[in-house]
Coordinates of C-alpha atoms in Angstrom, one line a residue:
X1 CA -26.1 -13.9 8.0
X2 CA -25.3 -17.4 9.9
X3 CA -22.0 -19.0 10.0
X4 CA -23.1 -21.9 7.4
X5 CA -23.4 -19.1 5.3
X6 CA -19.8 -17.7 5.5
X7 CA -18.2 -21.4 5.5
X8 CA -20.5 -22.7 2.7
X9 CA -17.7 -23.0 0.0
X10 CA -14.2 -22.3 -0.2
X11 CA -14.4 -18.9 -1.7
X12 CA -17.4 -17.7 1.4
X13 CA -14.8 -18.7 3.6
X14 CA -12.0 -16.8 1.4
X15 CA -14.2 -13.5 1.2
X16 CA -14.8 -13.8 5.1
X17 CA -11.2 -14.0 6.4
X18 CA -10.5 -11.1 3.7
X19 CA -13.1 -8.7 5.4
X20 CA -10.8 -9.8 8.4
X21 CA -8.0 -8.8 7.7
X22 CA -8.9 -5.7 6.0
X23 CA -10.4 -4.9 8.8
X24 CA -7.5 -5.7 11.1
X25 CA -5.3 -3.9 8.8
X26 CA -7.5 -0.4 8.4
X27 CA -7.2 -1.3 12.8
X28 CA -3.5 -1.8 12.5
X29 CA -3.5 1.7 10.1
X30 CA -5.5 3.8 12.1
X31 CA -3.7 2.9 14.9
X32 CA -0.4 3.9 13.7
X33 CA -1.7 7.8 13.0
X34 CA -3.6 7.8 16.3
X35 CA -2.4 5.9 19.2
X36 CA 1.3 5.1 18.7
X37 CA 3.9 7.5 19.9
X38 CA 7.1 5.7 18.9
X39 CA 8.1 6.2 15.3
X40 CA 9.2 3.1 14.5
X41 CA 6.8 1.3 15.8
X42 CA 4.2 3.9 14.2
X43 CA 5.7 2.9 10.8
X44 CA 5.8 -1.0 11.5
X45 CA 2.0 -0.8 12.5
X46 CA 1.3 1.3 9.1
X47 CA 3.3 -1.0 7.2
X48 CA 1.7 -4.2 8.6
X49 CA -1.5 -2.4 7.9
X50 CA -1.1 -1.9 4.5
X51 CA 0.2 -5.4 3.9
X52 CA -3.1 -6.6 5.3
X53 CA -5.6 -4.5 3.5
X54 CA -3.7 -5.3 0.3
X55 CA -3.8 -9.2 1.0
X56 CA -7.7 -8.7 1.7
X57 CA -8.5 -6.5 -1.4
X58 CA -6.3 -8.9 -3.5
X59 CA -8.2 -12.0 -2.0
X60 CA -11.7 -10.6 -3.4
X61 CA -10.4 -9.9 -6.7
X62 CA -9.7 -13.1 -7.0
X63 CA -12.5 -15.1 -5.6
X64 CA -15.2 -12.7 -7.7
X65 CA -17.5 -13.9 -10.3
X66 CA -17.6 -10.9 -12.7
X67 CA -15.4 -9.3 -14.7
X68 CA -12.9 -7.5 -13.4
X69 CA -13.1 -3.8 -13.7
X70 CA -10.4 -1.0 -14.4
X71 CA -10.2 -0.6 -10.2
X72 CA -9.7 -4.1 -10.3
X73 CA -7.0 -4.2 -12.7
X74 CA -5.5 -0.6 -10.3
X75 CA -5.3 -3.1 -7.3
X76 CA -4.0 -5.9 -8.8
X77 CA -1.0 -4.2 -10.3
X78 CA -0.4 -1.7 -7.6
X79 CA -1.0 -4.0 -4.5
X80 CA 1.6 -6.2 -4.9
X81 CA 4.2 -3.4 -5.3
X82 CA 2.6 -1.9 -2.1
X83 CA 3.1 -5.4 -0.2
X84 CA 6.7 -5.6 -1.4
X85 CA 7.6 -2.2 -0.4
X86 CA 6.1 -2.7 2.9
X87 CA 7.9 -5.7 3.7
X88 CA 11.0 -4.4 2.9
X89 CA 10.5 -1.5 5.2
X90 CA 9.5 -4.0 7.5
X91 CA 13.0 -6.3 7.3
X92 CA 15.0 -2.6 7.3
X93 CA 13.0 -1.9 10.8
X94 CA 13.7 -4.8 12.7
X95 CA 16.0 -4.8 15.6
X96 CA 18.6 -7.6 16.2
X97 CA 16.1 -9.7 18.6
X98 CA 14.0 -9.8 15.5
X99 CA 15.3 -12.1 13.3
X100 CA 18.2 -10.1 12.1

């Protein structure tokens, strides 16, 4: 697949930069069970993770061309709620230097 091919129209380059970030986010996720050792910061990576792969899975439900299926539907309920709770979680987290 060439790069024409990913920027053709505004909803290629909507579907590409929502692969992204659900991959960064399944990255950011993993990453949080595997590799960090600091609690916190193990929940702030999770939580930024999920925010991501919810933003990506909510982006292609949006730019699809068929109908939108029970999963579909699921996601589009649950994710924002998901989102919301993460980000709250995230603003409970944050140290003074953070914005607080």
């Amino acid at each position: 697949m060439t790069l024409d091919a990913l920027v053709s129209t505004p909803a290629a380059v909507a579907q590409t930069v929502s692969w992204l970030a659900t991959g960064i986010g399944l990255g950011l996720w993993l990453w949080s069970w595997l590799g960090e050792k600091n609690a916190i910061q193990k929940l702030r990576f999770r939580d930024c993770g999920v925010i991501l792969l919810f933003a990506g899975i909510l982006a292609r439900i949006v730019v699809q061309e068929r109908a939108m299926t029970p999963f579909d539907w699921a996601m589009s309920l649950l994710g924002p709620l998901f989102i919301a709770a993460a980000l709250w979680r995230l603003g409970r987290t944050a140290t003074a230097g953070e914005g607080r």
